[in-house]
mmCIF file with all atom_site columns, C-alpha atoms and ligand atoms in Angstrom:
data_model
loop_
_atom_site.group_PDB
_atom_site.id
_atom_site.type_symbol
_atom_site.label_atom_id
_atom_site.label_alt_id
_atom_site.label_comp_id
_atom_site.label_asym_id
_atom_site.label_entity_id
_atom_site.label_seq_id
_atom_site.pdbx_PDB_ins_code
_atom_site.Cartn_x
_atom_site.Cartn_y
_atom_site.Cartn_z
_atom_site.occupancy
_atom_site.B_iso_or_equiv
_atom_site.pdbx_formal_charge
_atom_site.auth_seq_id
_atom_site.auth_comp_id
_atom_site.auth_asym_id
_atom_site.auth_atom_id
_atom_site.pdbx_PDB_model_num
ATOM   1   C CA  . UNK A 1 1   ? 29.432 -46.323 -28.960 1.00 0.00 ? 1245 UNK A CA  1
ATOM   2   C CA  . UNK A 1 2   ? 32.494 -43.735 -28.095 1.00 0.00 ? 1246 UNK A CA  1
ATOM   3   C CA  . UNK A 1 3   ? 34.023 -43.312 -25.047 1.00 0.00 ? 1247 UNK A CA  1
ATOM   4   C CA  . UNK A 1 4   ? 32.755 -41.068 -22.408 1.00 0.00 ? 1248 UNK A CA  1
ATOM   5   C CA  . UNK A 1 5   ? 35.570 -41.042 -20.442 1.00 0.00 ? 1249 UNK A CA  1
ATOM   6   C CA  . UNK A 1 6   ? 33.859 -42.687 -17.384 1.00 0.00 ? 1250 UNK A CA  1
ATOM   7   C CA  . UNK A 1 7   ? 33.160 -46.054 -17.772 1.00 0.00 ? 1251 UNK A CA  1
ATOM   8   C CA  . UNK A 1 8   ? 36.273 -46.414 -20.291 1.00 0.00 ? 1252 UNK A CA  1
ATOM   9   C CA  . UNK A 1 9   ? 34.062 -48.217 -22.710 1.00 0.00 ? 1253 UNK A CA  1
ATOM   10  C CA  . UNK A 1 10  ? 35.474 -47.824 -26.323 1.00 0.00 ? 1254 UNK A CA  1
ATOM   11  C CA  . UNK A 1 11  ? 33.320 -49.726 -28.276 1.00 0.00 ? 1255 UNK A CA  1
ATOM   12  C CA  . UNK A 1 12  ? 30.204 -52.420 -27.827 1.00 0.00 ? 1256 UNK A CA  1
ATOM   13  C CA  . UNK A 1 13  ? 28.809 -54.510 -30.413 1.00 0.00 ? 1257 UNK A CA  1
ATOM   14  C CA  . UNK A 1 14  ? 27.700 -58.237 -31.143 1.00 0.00 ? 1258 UNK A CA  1
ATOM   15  C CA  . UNK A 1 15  ? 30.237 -60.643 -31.756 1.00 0.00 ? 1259 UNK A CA  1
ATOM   16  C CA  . UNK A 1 16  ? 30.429 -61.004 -35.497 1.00 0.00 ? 1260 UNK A CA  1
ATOM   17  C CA  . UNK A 1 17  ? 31.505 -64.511 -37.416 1.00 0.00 ? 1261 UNK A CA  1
ATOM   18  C CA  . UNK A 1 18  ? 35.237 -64.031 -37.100 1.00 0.00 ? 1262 UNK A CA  1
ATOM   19  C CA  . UNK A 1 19  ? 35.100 -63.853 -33.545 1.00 0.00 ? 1263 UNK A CA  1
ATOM   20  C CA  . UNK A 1 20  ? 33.065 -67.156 -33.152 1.00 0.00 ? 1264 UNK A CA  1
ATOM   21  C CA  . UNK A 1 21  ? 35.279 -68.653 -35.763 1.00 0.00 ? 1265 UNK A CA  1
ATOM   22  C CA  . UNK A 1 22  ? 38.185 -67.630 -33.620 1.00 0.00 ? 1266 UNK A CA  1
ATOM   23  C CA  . UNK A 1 23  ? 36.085 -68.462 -30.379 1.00 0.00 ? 1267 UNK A CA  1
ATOM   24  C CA  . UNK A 1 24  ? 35.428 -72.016 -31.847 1.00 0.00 ? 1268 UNK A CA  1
ATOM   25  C CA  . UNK A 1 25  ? 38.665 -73.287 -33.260 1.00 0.00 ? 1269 UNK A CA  1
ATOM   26  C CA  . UNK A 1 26  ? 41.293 -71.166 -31.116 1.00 0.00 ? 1270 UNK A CA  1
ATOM   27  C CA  . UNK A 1 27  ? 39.923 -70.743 -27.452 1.00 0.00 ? 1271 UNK A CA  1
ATOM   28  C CA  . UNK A 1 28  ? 38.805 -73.710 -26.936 1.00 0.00 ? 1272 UNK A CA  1
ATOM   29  C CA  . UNK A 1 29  ? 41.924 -75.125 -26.405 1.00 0.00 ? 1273 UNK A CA  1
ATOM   30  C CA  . UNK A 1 30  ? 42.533 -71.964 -23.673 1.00 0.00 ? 1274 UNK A CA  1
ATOM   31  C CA  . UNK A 1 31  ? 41.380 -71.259 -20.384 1.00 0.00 ? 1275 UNK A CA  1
ATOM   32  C CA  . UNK A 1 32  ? 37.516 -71.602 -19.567 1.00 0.00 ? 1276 UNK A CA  1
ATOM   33  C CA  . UNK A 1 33  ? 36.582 -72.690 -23.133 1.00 0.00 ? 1277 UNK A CA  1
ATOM   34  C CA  . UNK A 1 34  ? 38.705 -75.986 -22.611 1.00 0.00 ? 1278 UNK A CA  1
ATOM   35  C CA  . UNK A 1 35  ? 36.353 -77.087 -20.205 1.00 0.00 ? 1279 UNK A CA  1
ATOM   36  C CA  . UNK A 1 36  ? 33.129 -76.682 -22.596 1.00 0.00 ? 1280 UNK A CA  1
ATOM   37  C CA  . UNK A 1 37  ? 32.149 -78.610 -25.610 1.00 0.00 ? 1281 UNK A CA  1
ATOM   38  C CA  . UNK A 1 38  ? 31.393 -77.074 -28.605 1.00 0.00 ? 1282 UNK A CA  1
ATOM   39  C CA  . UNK A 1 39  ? 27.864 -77.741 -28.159 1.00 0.00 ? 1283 UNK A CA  1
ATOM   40  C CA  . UNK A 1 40  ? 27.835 -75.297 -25.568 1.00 0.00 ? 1284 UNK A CA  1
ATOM   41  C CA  . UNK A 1 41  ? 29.931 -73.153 -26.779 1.00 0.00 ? 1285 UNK A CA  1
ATOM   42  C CA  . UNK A 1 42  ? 27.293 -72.330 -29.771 1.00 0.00 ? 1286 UNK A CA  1
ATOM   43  C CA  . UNK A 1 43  ? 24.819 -72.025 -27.338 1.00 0.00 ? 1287 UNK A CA  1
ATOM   44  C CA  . UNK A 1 44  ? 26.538 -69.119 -25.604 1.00 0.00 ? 1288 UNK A CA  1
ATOM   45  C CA  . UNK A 1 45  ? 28.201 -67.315 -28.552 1.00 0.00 ? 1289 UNK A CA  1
ATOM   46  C CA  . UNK A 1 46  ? 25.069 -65.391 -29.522 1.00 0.00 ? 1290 UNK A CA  1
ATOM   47  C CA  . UNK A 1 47  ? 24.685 -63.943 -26.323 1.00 0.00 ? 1291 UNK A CA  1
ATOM   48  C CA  . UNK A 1 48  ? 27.621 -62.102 -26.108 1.00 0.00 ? 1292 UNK A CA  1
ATOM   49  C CA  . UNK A 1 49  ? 28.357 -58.470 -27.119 1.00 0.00 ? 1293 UNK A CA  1
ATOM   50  C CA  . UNK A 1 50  ? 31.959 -57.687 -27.316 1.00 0.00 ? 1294 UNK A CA  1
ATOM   51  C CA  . UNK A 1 51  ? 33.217 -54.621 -25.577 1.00 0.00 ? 1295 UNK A CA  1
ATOM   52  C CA  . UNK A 1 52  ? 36.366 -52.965 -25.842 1.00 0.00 ? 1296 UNK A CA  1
ATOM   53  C CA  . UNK A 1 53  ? 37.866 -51.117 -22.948 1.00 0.00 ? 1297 UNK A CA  1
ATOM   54  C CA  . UNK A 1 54  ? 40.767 -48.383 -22.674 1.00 0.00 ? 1298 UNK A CA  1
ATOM   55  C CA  . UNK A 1 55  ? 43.634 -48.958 -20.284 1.00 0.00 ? 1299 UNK A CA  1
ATOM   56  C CA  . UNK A 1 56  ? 42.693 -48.269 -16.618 1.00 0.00 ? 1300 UNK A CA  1
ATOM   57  C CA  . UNK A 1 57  ? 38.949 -49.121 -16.873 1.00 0.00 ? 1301 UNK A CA  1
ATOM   58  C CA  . UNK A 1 58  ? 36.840 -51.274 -14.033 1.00 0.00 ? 1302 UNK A CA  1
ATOM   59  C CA  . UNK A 1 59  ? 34.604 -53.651 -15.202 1.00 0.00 ? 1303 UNK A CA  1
ATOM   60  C CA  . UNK A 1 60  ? 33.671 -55.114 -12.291 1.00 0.00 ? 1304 UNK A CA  1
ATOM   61  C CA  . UNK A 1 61  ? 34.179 -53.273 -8.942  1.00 0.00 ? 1305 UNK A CA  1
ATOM   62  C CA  . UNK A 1 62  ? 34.206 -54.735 -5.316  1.00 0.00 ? 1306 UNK A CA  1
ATOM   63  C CA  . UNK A 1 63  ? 31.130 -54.839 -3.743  1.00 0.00 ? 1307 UNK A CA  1
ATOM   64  C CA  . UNK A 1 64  ? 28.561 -53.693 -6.045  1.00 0.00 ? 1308 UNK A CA  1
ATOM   65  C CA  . UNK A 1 65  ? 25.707 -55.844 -6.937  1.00 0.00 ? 1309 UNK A CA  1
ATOM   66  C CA  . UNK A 1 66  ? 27.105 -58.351 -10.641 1.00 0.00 ? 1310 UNK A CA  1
ATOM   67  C CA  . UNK A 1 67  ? 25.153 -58.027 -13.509 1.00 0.00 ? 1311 UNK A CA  1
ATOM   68  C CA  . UNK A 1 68  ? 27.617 -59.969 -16.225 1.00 0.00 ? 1312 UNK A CA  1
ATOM   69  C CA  . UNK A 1 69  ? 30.390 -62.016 -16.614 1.00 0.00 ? 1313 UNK A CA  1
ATOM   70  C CA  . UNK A 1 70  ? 33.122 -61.212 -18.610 1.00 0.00 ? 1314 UNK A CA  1
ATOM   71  C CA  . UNK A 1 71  ? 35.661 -63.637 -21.464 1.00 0.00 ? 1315 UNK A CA  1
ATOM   72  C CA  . UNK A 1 72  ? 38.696 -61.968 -21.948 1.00 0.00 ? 1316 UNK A CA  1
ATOM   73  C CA  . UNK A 1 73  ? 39.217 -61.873 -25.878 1.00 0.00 ? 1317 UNK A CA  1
ATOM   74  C CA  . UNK A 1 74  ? 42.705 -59.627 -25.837 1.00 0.00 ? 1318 UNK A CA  1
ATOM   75  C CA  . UNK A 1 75  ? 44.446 -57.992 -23.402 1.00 0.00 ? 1319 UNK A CA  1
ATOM   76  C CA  . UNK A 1 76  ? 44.888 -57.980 -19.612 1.00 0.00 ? 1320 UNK A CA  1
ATOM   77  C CA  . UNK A 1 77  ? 42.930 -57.593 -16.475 1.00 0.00 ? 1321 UNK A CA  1
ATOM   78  C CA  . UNK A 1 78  ? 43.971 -56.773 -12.405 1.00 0.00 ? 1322 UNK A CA  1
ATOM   79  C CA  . UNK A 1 79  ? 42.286 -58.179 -9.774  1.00 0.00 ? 1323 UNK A CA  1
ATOM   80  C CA  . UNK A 1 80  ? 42.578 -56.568 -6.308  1.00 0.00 ? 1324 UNK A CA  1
ATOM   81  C CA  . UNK A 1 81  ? 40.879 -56.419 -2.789  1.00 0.00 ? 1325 UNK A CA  1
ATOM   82  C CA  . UNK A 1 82  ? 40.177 -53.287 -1.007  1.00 0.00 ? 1326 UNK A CA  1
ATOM   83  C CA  . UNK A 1 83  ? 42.532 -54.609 2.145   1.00 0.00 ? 1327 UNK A CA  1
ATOM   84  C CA  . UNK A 1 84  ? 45.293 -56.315 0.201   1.00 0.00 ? 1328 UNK A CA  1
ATOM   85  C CA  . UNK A 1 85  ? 48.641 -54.897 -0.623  1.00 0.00 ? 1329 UNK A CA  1
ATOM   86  C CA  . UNK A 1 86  ? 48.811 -57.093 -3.843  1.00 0.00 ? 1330 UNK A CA  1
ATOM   87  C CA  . UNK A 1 87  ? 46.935 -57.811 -6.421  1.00 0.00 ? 1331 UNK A CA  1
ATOM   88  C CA  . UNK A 1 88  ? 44.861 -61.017 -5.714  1.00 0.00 ? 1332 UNK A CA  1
ATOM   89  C CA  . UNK A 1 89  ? 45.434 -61.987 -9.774  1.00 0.00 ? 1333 UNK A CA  1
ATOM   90  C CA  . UNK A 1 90  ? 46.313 -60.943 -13.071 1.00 0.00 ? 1334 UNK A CA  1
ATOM   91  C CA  . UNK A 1 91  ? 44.439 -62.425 -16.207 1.00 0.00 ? 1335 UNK A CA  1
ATOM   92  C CA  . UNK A 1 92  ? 44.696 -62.808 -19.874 1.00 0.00 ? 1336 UNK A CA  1
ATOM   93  C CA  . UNK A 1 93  ? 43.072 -63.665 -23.284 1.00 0.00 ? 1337 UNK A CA  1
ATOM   94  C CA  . UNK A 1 94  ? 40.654 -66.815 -22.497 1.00 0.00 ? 1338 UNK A CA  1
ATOM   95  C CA  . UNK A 1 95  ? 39.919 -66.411 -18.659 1.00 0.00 ? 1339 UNK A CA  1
ATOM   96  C CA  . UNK A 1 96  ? 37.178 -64.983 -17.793 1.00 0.00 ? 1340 UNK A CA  1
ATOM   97  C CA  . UNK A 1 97  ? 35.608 -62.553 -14.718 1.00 0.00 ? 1341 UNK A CA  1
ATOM   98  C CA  . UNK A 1 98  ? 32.907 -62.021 -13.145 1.00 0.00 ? 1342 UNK A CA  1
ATOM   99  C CA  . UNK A 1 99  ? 31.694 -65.174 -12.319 1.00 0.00 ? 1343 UNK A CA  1
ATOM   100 C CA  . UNK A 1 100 ? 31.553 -65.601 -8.981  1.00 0.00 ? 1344 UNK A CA  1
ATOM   101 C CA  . UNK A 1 101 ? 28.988 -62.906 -8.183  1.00 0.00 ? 1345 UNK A CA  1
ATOM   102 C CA  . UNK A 1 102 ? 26.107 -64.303 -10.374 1.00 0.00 ? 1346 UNK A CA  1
ATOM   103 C CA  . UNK A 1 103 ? 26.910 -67.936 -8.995  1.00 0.00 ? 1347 UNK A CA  1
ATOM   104 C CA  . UNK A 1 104 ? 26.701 -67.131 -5.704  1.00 0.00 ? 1348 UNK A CA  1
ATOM   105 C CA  . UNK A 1 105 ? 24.353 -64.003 -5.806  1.00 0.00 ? 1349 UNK A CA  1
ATOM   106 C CA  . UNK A 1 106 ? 26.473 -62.303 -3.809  1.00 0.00 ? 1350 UNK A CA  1
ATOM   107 C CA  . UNK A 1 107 ? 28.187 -58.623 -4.740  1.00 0.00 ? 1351 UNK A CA  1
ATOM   108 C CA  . UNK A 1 108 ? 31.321 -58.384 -6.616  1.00 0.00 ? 1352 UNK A CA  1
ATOM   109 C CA  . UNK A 1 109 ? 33.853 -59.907 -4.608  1.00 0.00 ? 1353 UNK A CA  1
ATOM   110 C CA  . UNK A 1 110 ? 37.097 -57.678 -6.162  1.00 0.00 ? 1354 UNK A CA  1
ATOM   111 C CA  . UNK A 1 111 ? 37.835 -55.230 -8.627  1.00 0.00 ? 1355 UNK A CA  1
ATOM   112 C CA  . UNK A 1 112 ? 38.660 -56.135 -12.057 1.00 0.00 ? 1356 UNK A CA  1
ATOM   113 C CA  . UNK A 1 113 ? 40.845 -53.277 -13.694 1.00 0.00 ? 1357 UNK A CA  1
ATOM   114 C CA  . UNK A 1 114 ? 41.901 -53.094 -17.546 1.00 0.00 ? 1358 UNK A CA  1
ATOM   115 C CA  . UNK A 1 115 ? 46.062 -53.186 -17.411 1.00 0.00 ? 1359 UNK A CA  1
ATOM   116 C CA  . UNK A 1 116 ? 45.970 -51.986 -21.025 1.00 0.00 ? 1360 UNK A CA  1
ATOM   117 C CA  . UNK A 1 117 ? 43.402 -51.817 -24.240 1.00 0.00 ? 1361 UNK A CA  1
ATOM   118 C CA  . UNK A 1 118 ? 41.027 -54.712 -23.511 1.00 0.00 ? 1362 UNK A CA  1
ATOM   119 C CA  . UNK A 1 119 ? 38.012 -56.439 -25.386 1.00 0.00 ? 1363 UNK A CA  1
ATOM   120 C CA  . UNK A 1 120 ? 36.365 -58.793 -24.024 1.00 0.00 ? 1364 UNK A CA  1
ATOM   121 C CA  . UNK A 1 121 ? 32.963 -61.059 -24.519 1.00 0.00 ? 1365 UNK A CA  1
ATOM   122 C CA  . UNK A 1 122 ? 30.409 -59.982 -22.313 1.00 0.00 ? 1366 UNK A CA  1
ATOM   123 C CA  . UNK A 1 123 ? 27.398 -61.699 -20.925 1.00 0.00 ? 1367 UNK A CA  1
ATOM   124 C CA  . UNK A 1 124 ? 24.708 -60.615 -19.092 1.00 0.00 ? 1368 UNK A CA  1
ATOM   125 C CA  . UNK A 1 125 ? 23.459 -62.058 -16.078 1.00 0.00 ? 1369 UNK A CA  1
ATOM   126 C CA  . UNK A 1 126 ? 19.952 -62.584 -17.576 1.00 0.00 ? 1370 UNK A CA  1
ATOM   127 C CA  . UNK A 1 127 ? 21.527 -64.344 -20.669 1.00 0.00 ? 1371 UNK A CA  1
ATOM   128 C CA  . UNK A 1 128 ? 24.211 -66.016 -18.001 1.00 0.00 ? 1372 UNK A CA  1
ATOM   129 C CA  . UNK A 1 129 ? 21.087 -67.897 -16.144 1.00 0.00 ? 1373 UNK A CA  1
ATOM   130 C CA  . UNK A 1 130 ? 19.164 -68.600 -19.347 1.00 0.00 ? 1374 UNK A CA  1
ATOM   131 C CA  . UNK A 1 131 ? 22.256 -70.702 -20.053 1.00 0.00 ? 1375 UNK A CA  1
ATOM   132 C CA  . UNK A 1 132 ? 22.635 -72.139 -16.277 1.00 0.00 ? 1376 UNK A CA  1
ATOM   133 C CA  . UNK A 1 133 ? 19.573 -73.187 -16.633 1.00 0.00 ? 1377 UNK A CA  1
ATOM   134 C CA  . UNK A 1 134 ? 19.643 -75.220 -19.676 1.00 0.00 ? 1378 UNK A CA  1
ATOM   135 C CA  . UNK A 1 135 ? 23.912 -76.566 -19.380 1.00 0.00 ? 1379 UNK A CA  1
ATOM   136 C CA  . UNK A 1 136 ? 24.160 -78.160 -16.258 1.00 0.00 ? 1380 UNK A CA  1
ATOM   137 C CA  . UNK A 1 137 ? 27.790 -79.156 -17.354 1.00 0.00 ? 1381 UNK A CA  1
ATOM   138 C CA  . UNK A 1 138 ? 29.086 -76.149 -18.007 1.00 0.00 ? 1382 UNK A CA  1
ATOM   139 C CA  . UNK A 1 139 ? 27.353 -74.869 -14.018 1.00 0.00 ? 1383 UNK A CA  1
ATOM   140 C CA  . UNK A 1 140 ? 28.935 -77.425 -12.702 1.00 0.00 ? 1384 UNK A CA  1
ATOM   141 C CA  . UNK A 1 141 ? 32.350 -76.459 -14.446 1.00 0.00 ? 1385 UNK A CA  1
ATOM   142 C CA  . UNK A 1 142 ? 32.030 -72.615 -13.515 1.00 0.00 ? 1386 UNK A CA  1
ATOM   143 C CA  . UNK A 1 143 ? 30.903 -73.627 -9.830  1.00 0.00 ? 1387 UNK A CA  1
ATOM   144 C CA  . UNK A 1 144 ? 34.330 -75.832 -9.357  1.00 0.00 ? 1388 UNK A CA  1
ATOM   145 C CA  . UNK A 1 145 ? 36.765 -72.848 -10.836 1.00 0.00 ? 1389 UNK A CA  1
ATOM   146 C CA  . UNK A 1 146 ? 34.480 -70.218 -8.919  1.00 0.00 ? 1390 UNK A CA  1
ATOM   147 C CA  . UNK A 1 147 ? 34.810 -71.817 -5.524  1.00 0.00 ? 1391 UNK A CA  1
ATOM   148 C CA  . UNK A 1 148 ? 38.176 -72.385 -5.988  1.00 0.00 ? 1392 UNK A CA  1
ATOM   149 C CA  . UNK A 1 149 ? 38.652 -68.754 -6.482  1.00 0.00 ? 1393 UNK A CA  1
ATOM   150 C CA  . UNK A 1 150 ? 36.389 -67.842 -3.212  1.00 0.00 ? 1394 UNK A CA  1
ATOM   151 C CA  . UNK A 1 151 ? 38.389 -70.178 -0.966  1.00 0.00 ? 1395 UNK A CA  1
ATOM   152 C CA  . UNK A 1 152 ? 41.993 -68.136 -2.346  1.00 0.00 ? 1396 UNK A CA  1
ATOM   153 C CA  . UNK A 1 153 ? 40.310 -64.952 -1.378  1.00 0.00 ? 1397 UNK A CA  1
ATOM   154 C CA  . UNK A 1 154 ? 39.107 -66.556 2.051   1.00 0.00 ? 1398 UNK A CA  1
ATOM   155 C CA  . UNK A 1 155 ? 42.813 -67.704 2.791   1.00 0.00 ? 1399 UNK A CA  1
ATOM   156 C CA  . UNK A 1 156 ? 43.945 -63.563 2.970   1.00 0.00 ? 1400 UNK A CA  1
HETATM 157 P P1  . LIG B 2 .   ? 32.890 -61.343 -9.105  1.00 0.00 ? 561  LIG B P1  1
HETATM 158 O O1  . LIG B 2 .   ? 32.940 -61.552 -7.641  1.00 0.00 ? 561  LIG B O1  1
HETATM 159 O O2  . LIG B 2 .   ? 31.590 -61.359 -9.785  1.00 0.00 ? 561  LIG B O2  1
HETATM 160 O O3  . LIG B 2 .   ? 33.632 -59.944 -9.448  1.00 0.00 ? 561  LIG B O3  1
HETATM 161 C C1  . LIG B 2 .   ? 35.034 -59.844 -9.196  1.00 0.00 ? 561  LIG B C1  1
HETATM 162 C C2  . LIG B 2 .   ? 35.729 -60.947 -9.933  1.00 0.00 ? 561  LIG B C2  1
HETATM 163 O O4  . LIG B 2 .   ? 37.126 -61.077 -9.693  1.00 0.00 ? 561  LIG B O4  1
HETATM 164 C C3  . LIG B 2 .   ? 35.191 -62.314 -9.487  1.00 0.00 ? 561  LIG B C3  1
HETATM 165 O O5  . LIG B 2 .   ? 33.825 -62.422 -9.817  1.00 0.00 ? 561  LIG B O5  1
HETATM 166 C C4  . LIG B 2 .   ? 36.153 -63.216 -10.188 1.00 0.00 ? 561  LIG B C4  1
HETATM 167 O O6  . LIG B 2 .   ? 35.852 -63.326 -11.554 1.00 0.00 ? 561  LIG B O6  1
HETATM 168 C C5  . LIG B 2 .   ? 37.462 -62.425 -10.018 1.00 0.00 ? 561  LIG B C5  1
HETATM 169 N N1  . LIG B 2 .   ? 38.225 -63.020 -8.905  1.00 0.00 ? 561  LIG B N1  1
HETATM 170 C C6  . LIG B 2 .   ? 37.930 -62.983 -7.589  1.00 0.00 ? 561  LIG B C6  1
HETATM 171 N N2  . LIG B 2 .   ? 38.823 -63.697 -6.894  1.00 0.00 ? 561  LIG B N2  1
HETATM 172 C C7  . LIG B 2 .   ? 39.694 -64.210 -7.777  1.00 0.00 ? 561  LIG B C7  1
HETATM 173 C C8  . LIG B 2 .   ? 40.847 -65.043 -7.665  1.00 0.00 ? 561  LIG B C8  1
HETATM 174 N N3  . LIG B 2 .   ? 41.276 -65.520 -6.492  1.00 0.00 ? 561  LIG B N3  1
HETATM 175 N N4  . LIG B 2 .   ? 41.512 -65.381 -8.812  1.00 0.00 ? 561  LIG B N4  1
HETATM 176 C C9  . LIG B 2 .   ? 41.081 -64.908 -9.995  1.00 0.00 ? 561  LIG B C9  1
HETATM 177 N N5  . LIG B 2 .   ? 39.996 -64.132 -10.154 1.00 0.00 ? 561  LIG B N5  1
HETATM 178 C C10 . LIG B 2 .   ? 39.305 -63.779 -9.069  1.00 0.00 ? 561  LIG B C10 1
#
C-alpha cells in the first residue's frame, strides 16, 4: 500500500517472523506485553497487520466509533482532548492505543497523533473480541490499565 496523503498510512502488511521473534523475546519485558504470557501472546500475533504511519497521522480520533487497537512497534504517539490545553499523554514502542473504546463500546475517547514515522501492530476489533473471548486474563489485564486511563481523563 502507498500513501495517499490522507490517512498517512505508509505501508500495511502481516507481521512477518522477525517481528514475532522480536515481539516474543524483546517486548515482553515492555509495556502491555509484560503483563501477558507467552501463551497469549502466540495467540494474538497472527492477528495483527503491521502498519506504518508518516509523521502527523491520526490513528484514532476523538469521538468516532473504535474499530482496532493499536501496539506501538517504533516510534511515538500524542494523545490529546478536544478541551485540554495539554496533551493528556505521550507514548512509545510497547504501549499500546486504542483500547478503551472496544472495552467499553464507547467512541474514541482522544486523539492519537503520530509525533514522527510510526509502525505499529494493529488489531481489529473483530480479531480483538475473538481473543476477549477466549483470554480472560489478558481482559482482565486490559480492563485494569483501561480504567485507569478513563478515571485520568475523568479527573480534567
Ligand atoms: P480509545 O478511546 O479507543 O481511543 C483513544 C485512545 O487514547 C484510548 O482508547 C486510549 O488508548 C488512549 N488514551 C485515552 N486516555 C489516555 C490516558 N489517560 N493515558 C494514555 N492513553 C490514553
Amino acid at each position: 500500500m502507498t500513501n495517499d496523503g490522507k490517512s498517512g498510512v505508509i505501508e500495511a502488511r502481516p507481521v512477518v517472523d522477525k517481528e514475532i521473534e522480536w515481539l516474543q523475546q524483546g517486548m515482553r519485558n515492555v509495556g502491555f506485553f509484560s503483563k501477558l504470557g507467552r501463551s497469549q501472546l502466540t495467540e494474538v500475533l497472527p492477528y495483527m497487520l503491521l502498519i506504518q504511519y508518516a509523521e502527523g497521522s491520526v490513528i484514532c480520533s476523538e469521538g468516532e466509533a473504535g474499530d482496532a487497537m493499536y501496539l506501538i512497534y517504533r516510534g511515538k504517539v500524542v494523545i490529546t482532548k478536544k478541551d485540554w490545553k495539554d496533551p493528556v499523554a505521550v507514548l512509545e514502542d510497547g504501549d499500546f492505543v486504542g483500547e478503551m473504546a472496544l472495552l467499553f463500546g464507547e467512541p474514541r475517547s482522544a486523539t492519537v497523533t503520530t509525533a514522527c514515522l510510526t509502525e505499529v501492530f494493529c488489531l481489529a476489533a473483530e480479531d480483538f473480541k475473538r481473543i476477549v473471548d477466549r483470554s480472560p486474563d489478558m481482559t482482565r489485564t486490559l480492563r485494569r490499565l483501561a480504567e485507569a486511563r478513563r478515571s485520568q481523563l475523568a479527573k480534567s
